[in-house]
Amino acid sequence: MPDISGQDGPKPTMLIMDNDRMALMALQSILSKALPDFELLPPVSEGSKAIQLCTATKHPPAVLLADIAMNDINGPDVVRAIRRENATTAILAITASIVGRHAQEMARAGAQGIMSKNDDVRLQAVAIRQVQTGKIWGDGGDVRFETAAVASARIKAEKDNRLSAREMEVAELWSRGRTMPQIAAELSITETTVRTHLMRAADKLGAGNLKELIGAWIRMNLH
């Protein structure tokens, strides 16, 4: 059967991240029909899982649709953590709120554009194709989005005290009550590495010990 997409080789992959499971499944269903030339990966409802899939796998998705309001790690921090370690995945922010409220923050975090969940699906498909081909979407006013490569280079050059993608993963699991051996097994790393990441996270968040890290991590994700 001929490839109606006109593409040679494998389809570009796309991952959807949204904390609302019902909205997530609806978006997955709608976009799978609107973008038959894309392979939609199993969606995720946790920012920590999106970070893992975009930074710790051999083949990260070509496109990530990133909801801004997440329960575990807020959207901008997810995007920044990914962009610090991944210069190829195109990230398109999505929101049910007013796009203009979040555009600047997501551009600074390293996204390639932003769209509304309420946009017509045909417009959403255009936006996704735009960022997947190395372009940007949603510039306007004082907001200037960058390509994945440019945003990644900028964020890597920034000297800040933000947690790395792995530190976020480990801190999130620690805050859920996982033990160091459990975290090590889940992330396929050693217990020594887990402790190192936890200590670095505690230092960056101003926590005096690993018990205080839990509260500091929760407070960080409430802002």
mmCIF file of C-alpha atoms in Angstrom:
data_model
loop_
_atom_site.group_PDB
_atom_site.id
_atom_site.type_symbol
_atom_site.label_atom_id
_atom_site.label_comp_id
_atom_site.label_asym_id
_atom_site.label_seq_id
_atom_site.Cartn_x
_atom_site.Cartn_y
_atom_site.Cartn_z
ATOM 1 C CA MET A 1 0.000 0.000 0.000
ATOM 2 C CA PRO A 2 1.509 3.391 -0.915
ATOM 3 C CA ASP A 3 2.538 5.864 1.768
ATOM 4 C CA ILE A 4 -0.044 8.636 1.388
ATOM 5 C CA SER A 5 1.992 10.945 3.614
ATOM 6 C CA GLY A 6 4.675 11.286 0.967
ATOM 7 C CA GLN A 7 7.329 10.534 3.572
ATOM 8 C CA ASP A 8 10.214 8.154 3.196
ATOM 9 C CA GLY A 9 11.268 6.195 6.247
ATOM 10 C CA PRO A 10 9.613 6.024 9.670
ATOM 11 C CA LYS A 11 6.879 8.389 10.778
ATOM 12 C CA PRO A 12 7.834 11.209 13.161
ATOM 13 C CA THR A 13 6.814 10.359 16.713
ATOM 14 C CA MET A 14 4.777 12.570 19.021
ATOM 15 C CA LEU A 15 4.245 12.428 22.783
ATOM 16 C CA ILE A 16 1.363 14.200 24.536
ATOM 17 C CA MET A 17 1.743 15.283 28.178
ATOM 18 C CA ASP A 18 -1.393 16.400 30.029
ATOM 19 C CA ASN A 19 -2.420 16.022 33.673
ATOM 20 C CA ASP A 20 -6.121 15.680 32.771
ATOM 21 C CA ARG A 21 -6.532 12.044 31.739
ATOM 22 C CA MET A 22 -9.870 12.589 29.997
ATOM 23 C CA ALA A 23 -8.527 15.542 28.006
ATOM 24 C CA LEU A 24 -5.393 13.533 27.288
ATOM 25 C CA MET A 25 -7.272 10.625 25.752
ATOM 26 C CA ALA A 26 -9.532 12.964 23.764
ATOM 27 C CA LEU A 27 -6.560 14.880 22.364
ATOM 28 C CA GLN A 28 -4.760 11.643 21.549
ATOM 29 C CA SER A 29 -7.787 10.340 19.638
ATOM 30 C CA ILE A 30 -8.428 13.568 17.727
ATOM 31 C CA LEU A 31 -4.813 14.135 16.712
ATOM 32 C CA SER A 32 -4.264 10.524 15.665
ATOM 33 C CA LYS A 33 -6.943 11.100 13.023
ATOM 34 C CA ALA A 34 -5.745 14.591 12.064
ATOM 35 C CA LEU A 35 -2.097 13.482 11.741
ATOM 36 C CA PRO A 36 -2.095 10.033 10.109
ATOM 37 C CA ASP A 37 1.527 10.515 9.055
ATOM 38 C CA PHE A 38 2.635 10.774 12.713
ATOM 39 C CA GLU A 39 3.134 7.957 15.192
ATOM 40 C CA LEU A 40 1.529 8.919 18.493
ATOM 41 C CA LEU A 41 3.330 7.393 21.457
ATOM 42 C CA PRO A 42 1.428 6.316 24.595
ATOM 43 C CA PRO A 43 0.540 9.615 26.321
ATOM 44 C CA VAL A 44 1.756 10.573 29.801
ATOM 45 C CA SER A 45 0.031 12.397 32.646
ATOM 46 C CA GLU A 46 3.178 13.165 34.659
ATOM 47 C CA GLY A 47 5.891 15.680 33.860
ATOM 48 C CA SER A 48 8.549 13.399 35.324
ATOM 49 C CA LYS A 49 7.647 10.700 32.807
ATOM 50 C CA ALA A 50 7.866 13.158 29.917
ATOM 51 C CA ILE A 51 11.321 14.216 31.105
ATOM 52 C CA GLN A 52 12.435 10.600 31.218
ATOM 53 C CA LEU A 53 11.127 9.805 27.734
ATOM 54 C CA CYS A 54 12.717 12.912 26.239
ATOM 55 C CA THR A 55 16.107 12.733 27.935
ATOM 56 C CA ALA A 56 16.848 9.155 28.948
ATOM 57 C CA THR A 57 15.804 7.139 25.903
ATOM 58 C CA LYS A 58 17.692 6.299 22.724
ATOM 59 C CA HIS A 59 14.939 7.666 20.483
ATOM 60 C CA PRO A 60 13.166 10.668 22.065
ATOM 61 C CA PRO A 61 9.952 11.859 20.405
ATOM 62 C CA ALA A 62 10.168 14.219 17.460
ATOM 63 C CA VAL A 63 7.438 16.379 19.012
ATOM 64 C CA LEU A 64 6.240 16.871 22.579
ATOM 65 C CA LEU A 65 2.888 18.519 23.281
ATOM 66 C CA ALA A 66 3.410 19.887 26.784
ATOM 67 C CA ASP A 67 0.513 20.941 28.980
ATOM 68 C CA ILE A 68 1.409 23.926 31.132
ATOM 69 C CA ALA A 69 -0.549 22.962 34.264
ATOM 70 C CA MET A 70 0.871 19.681 35.561
ATOM 71 C CA ASN A 71 0.392 18.083 38.979
ATOM 72 C CA ASP A 72 3.898 16.845 39.704
ATOM 73 C CA ILE A 73 6.299 19.238 37.934
ATOM 74 C CA ASN A 74 4.953 22.417 36.361
ATOM 75 C CA GLY A 75 5.071 22.655 32.585
ATOM 76 C CA PRO A 76 7.782 25.321 32.201
ATOM 77 C CA ASP A 77 10.150 23.369 34.459
ATOM 78 C CA VAL A 78 9.491 20.187 32.488
ATOM 79 C CA VAL A 79 10.283 21.975 29.232
ATOM 80 C CA ARG A 80 13.441 23.600 30.592
ATOM 81 C CA ALA A 81 14.720 20.303 32.005
ATOM 82 C CA ILE A 82 14.183 18.590 28.660
ATOM 83 C CA ARG A 83 15.658 21.413 26.641
ATOM 84 C CA ARG A 84 18.817 21.485 28.757
ATOM 85 C CA GLU A 85 19.584 17.914 27.643
ATOM 86 C CA ASN A 86 17.703 17.527 24.366
ATOM 87 C CA ALA A 87 18.250 19.850 21.402
ATOM 88 C CA THR A 88 16.127 17.959 18.880
ATOM 89 C CA THR A 89 12.613 17.317 20.194
ATOM 90 C CA ALA A 90 10.262 20.114 19.129
ATOM 91 C CA ILE A 91 8.157 21.213 22.100
ATOM 92 C CA LEU A 92 4.744 22.777 21.569
ATOM 93 C CA ALA A 93 3.054 24.073 24.715
ATOM 94 C CA ILE A 94 -0.696 23.540 25.068
ATOM 95 C CA THR A 95 -3.130 25.234 27.417
ATOM 96 C CA ALA A 96 -6.850 25.502 28.091
ATOM 97 C CA SER A 97 -6.198 28.986 29.468
ATOM 98 C CA ILE A 98 -5.482 32.187 27.539
ATOM 99 C CA VAL A 99 -2.414 31.570 25.371
ATOM 100 C CA GLY A 100 -1.011 35.052 25.916
ATOM 101 C CA ARG A 101 -0.725 34.481 29.660
ATOM 102 C CA HIS A 102 1.819 31.715 29.207
ATOM 103 C CA ALA A 103 3.580 32.388 25.900
ATOM 104 C CA GLN A 104 6.521 34.365 27.280
ATOM 105 C CA GLU A 105 7.191 31.899 30.094
ATOM 106 C CA MET A 106 7.128 28.916 27.735
ATOM 107 C CA ALA A 107 9.366 30.676 25.214
ATOM 108 C CA ARG A 108 11.929 31.328 27.951
ATOM 109 C CA ALA A 109 11.679 27.695 29.056
ATOM 110 C CA GLY A 110 12.627 26.533 25.559
ATOM 111 C CA ALA A 111 9.363 25.657 23.812
ATOM 112 C CA GLN A 112 9.042 26.200 20.062
ATOM 113 C CA GLY A 113 5.512 27.504 20.246
ATOM 114 C CA ILE A 114 2.188 27.488 22.070
ATOM 115 C CA MET A 115 -1.373 26.669 21.059
ATOM 116 C CA SER A 116 -4.781 26.494 22.702
ATOM 117 C CA LYS A 117 -6.512 23.209 23.434
ATOM 118 C CA ASN A 118 -9.617 24.953 22.123
ATOM 119 C CA ASP A 119 -8.144 25.662 18.683
ATOM 120 C CA ASP A 120 -9.677 23.936 15.678
ATOM 121 C CA VAL A 121 -7.987 20.566 15.182
ATOM 122 C CA ARG A 122 -6.908 21.603 11.682
ATOM 123 C CA LEU A 123 -5.040 24.577 13.130
ATOM 124 C CA GLN A 124 -3.518 22.352 15.806
ATOM 125 C CA ALA A 125 -2.279 19.995 13.095
ATOM 126 C CA VAL A 126 -0.686 22.912 11.231
ATOM 127 C CA ALA A 127 1.075 24.061 14.411
ATOM 128 C CA ILE A 128 2.414 20.574 15.114
ATOM 129 C CA ARG A 129 3.729 20.161 11.578
ATOM 130 C CA GLN A 130 5.300 23.611 11.762
ATOM 131 C CA VAL A 131 7.404 22.874 14.841
ATOM 132 C CA GLN A 132 8.199 19.332 13.692
ATOM 133 C CA THR A 133 9.838 20.731 10.568
ATOM 134 C CA GLY A 134 12.123 23.017 12.586
ATOM 135 C CA LYS A 135 10.001 26.164 12.609
ATOM 136 C CA ILE A 136 8.290 28.062 15.417
ATOM 137 C CA TRP A 137 4.640 28.787 16.169
ATOM 138 C CA GLY A 138 2.859 31.564 18.012
ATOM 139 C CA ASP A 139 5.219 34.554 17.916
ATOM 140 C CA GLY A 140 3.509 37.806 18.680
ATOM 141 C CA GLY A 141 4.057 41.070 20.519
ATOM 142 C CA ASP A 142 7.105 40.739 22.758
ATOM 143 C CA VAL A 143 7.137 36.932 22.581
ATOM 144 C CA ARG A 144 9.846 35.342 20.470
ATOM 145 C CA PHE A 145 10.079 31.574 20.301
ATOM 146 C CA GLU A 146 13.295 29.837 19.219
ATOM 147 C CA THR A 147 14.040 26.618 17.377
ATOM 148 C CA ALA A 148 14.902 23.606 19.527
ATOM 149 C CA ALA A 149 18.621 23.875 18.791
ATOM 150 C CA VAL A 150 18.828 27.603 19.522
ATOM 151 C CA ALA A 151 16.765 27.314 22.716
ATOM 152 C CA SER A 152 18.851 24.376 23.905
ATOM 153 C CA ALA A 153 22.119 26.252 23.368
ATOM 154 C CA ARG A 154 20.773 29.273 25.267
ATOM 155 C CA ILE A 155 19.562 27.239 28.227
ATOM 156 C CA LYS A 156 22.753 25.176 28.434
ATOM 157 C CA ALA A 157 24.741 28.423 28.582
ATOM 158 C CA GLU A 158 22.639 29.866 31.391
ATOM 159 C CA LYS A 159 24.236 29.780 34.806
ATOM 160 C CA ASP A 160 21.406 29.037 37.192
ATOM 161 C CA ASN A 161 20.590 26.815 40.109
ATOM 162 C CA ARG A 162 17.786 24.857 38.508
ATOM 163 C CA LEU A 163 17.512 21.126 38.901
ATOM 164 C CA SER A 164 18.609 18.878 36.058
ATOM 165 C CA ALA A 165 16.152 16.488 34.426
ATOM 166 C CA ARG A 166 17.491 13.542 36.426
ATOM 167 C CA GLU A 167 17.474 15.502 39.690
ATOM 168 C CA MET A 168 13.818 16.330 39.068
ATOM 169 C CA GLU A 169 12.962 12.692 38.423
ATOM 170 C CA VAL A 170 14.721 11.532 41.576
ATOM 171 C CA ALA A 171 13.274 14.318 43.760
ATOM 172 C CA GLU A 172 9.757 13.581 42.512
ATOM 173 C CA LEU A 173 10.052 9.873 43.316
ATOM 174 C CA TRP A 174 11.602 10.676 46.706
ATOM 175 C CA SER A 175 8.693 13.006 47.523
ATOM 176 C CA ARG A 176 6.278 10.155 46.781
ATOM 177 C CA GLY A 177 7.864 8.012 49.452
ATOM 178 C CA ARG A 178 10.074 5.830 47.306
ATOM 179 C CA THR A 179 13.238 4.500 48.952
ATOM 180 C CA MET A 180 16.671 4.908 47.402
ATOM 181 C CA PRO A 181 16.801 1.238 46.320
ATOM 182 C CA GLN A 182 13.354 1.588 44.718
ATOM 183 C CA ILE A 183 14.367 4.745 42.848
ATOM 184 C CA ALA A 184 17.589 3.104 41.705
ATOM 185 C CA ALA A 185 15.678 0.111 40.349
ATOM 186 C CA GLU A 186 13.018 2.244 38.646
ATOM 187 C CA LEU A 187 15.555 4.497 36.907
ATOM 188 C CA SER A 188 18.196 1.810 36.308
ATOM 189 C CA ILE A 189 20.896 3.682 38.207
ATOM 190 C CA THR A 190 22.897 2.889 41.346
ATOM 191 C CA GLU A 191 21.866 3.841 44.876
ATOM 192 C CA THR A 192 24.996 5.969 45.117
ATOM 193 C CA THR A 193 23.878 7.924 42.059
ATOM 194 C CA VAL A 194 20.407 8.342 43.558
ATOM 195 C CA ARG A 195 21.887 9.769 46.754
ATOM 196 C CA THR A 196 24.130 12.113 44.755
ATOM 197 C CA HIS A 197 21.167 13.470 42.780
ATOM 198 C CA LEU A 198 19.119 13.901 45.962
ATOM 199 C CA MET A 199 21.923 15.765 47.716
ATOM 200 C CA ARG A 200 22.409 18.056 44.720
ATOM 201 C CA ALA A 201 18.676 18.724 44.549
ATOM 202 C CA ALA A 202 18.571 19.496 48.268
ATOM 203 C CA ASP A 203 21.493 21.900 47.924
ATOM 204 C CA LYS A 204 19.937 23.720 44.971
ATOM 205 C CA LEU A 205 16.567 24.048 46.729
ATOM 206 C CA GLY A 206 18.092 25.194 50.002
ATOM 207 C CA ALA A 207 17.022 22.112 51.952
ATOM 208 C CA GLY A 208 19.162 21.228 54.950
ATOM 209 C CA ASN A 209 18.670 17.484 54.569
ATOM 210 C CA LEU A 210 16.813 14.915 52.497
ATOM 211 C CA LYS A 211 13.739 15.099 54.724
ATOM 212 C CA GLU A 212 13.506 18.849 54.131
ATOM 213 C CA LEU A 213 13.973 18.230 50.408
ATOM 214 C CA ILE A 214 10.463 16.778 50.230
ATOM 215 C CA GLY A 215 8.879 19.996 51.482
ATOM 216 C CA ALA A 216 11.134 22.158 49.320
ATOM 217 C CA TRP A 217 10.255 20.122 46.234
ATOM 218 C CA ILE A 218 6.525 20.338 46.907
ATOM 219 C CA ARG A 219 6.712 24.095 47.490
ATOM 220 C CA MET A 220 8.650 24.582 44.251
ATOM 221 C CA ASN A 221 5.889 22.892 42.295
ATOM 222 C CA LEU A 222 3.103 24.890 43.907
ATOM 223 C CA HIS A 223 4.211 28.236 42.440
#
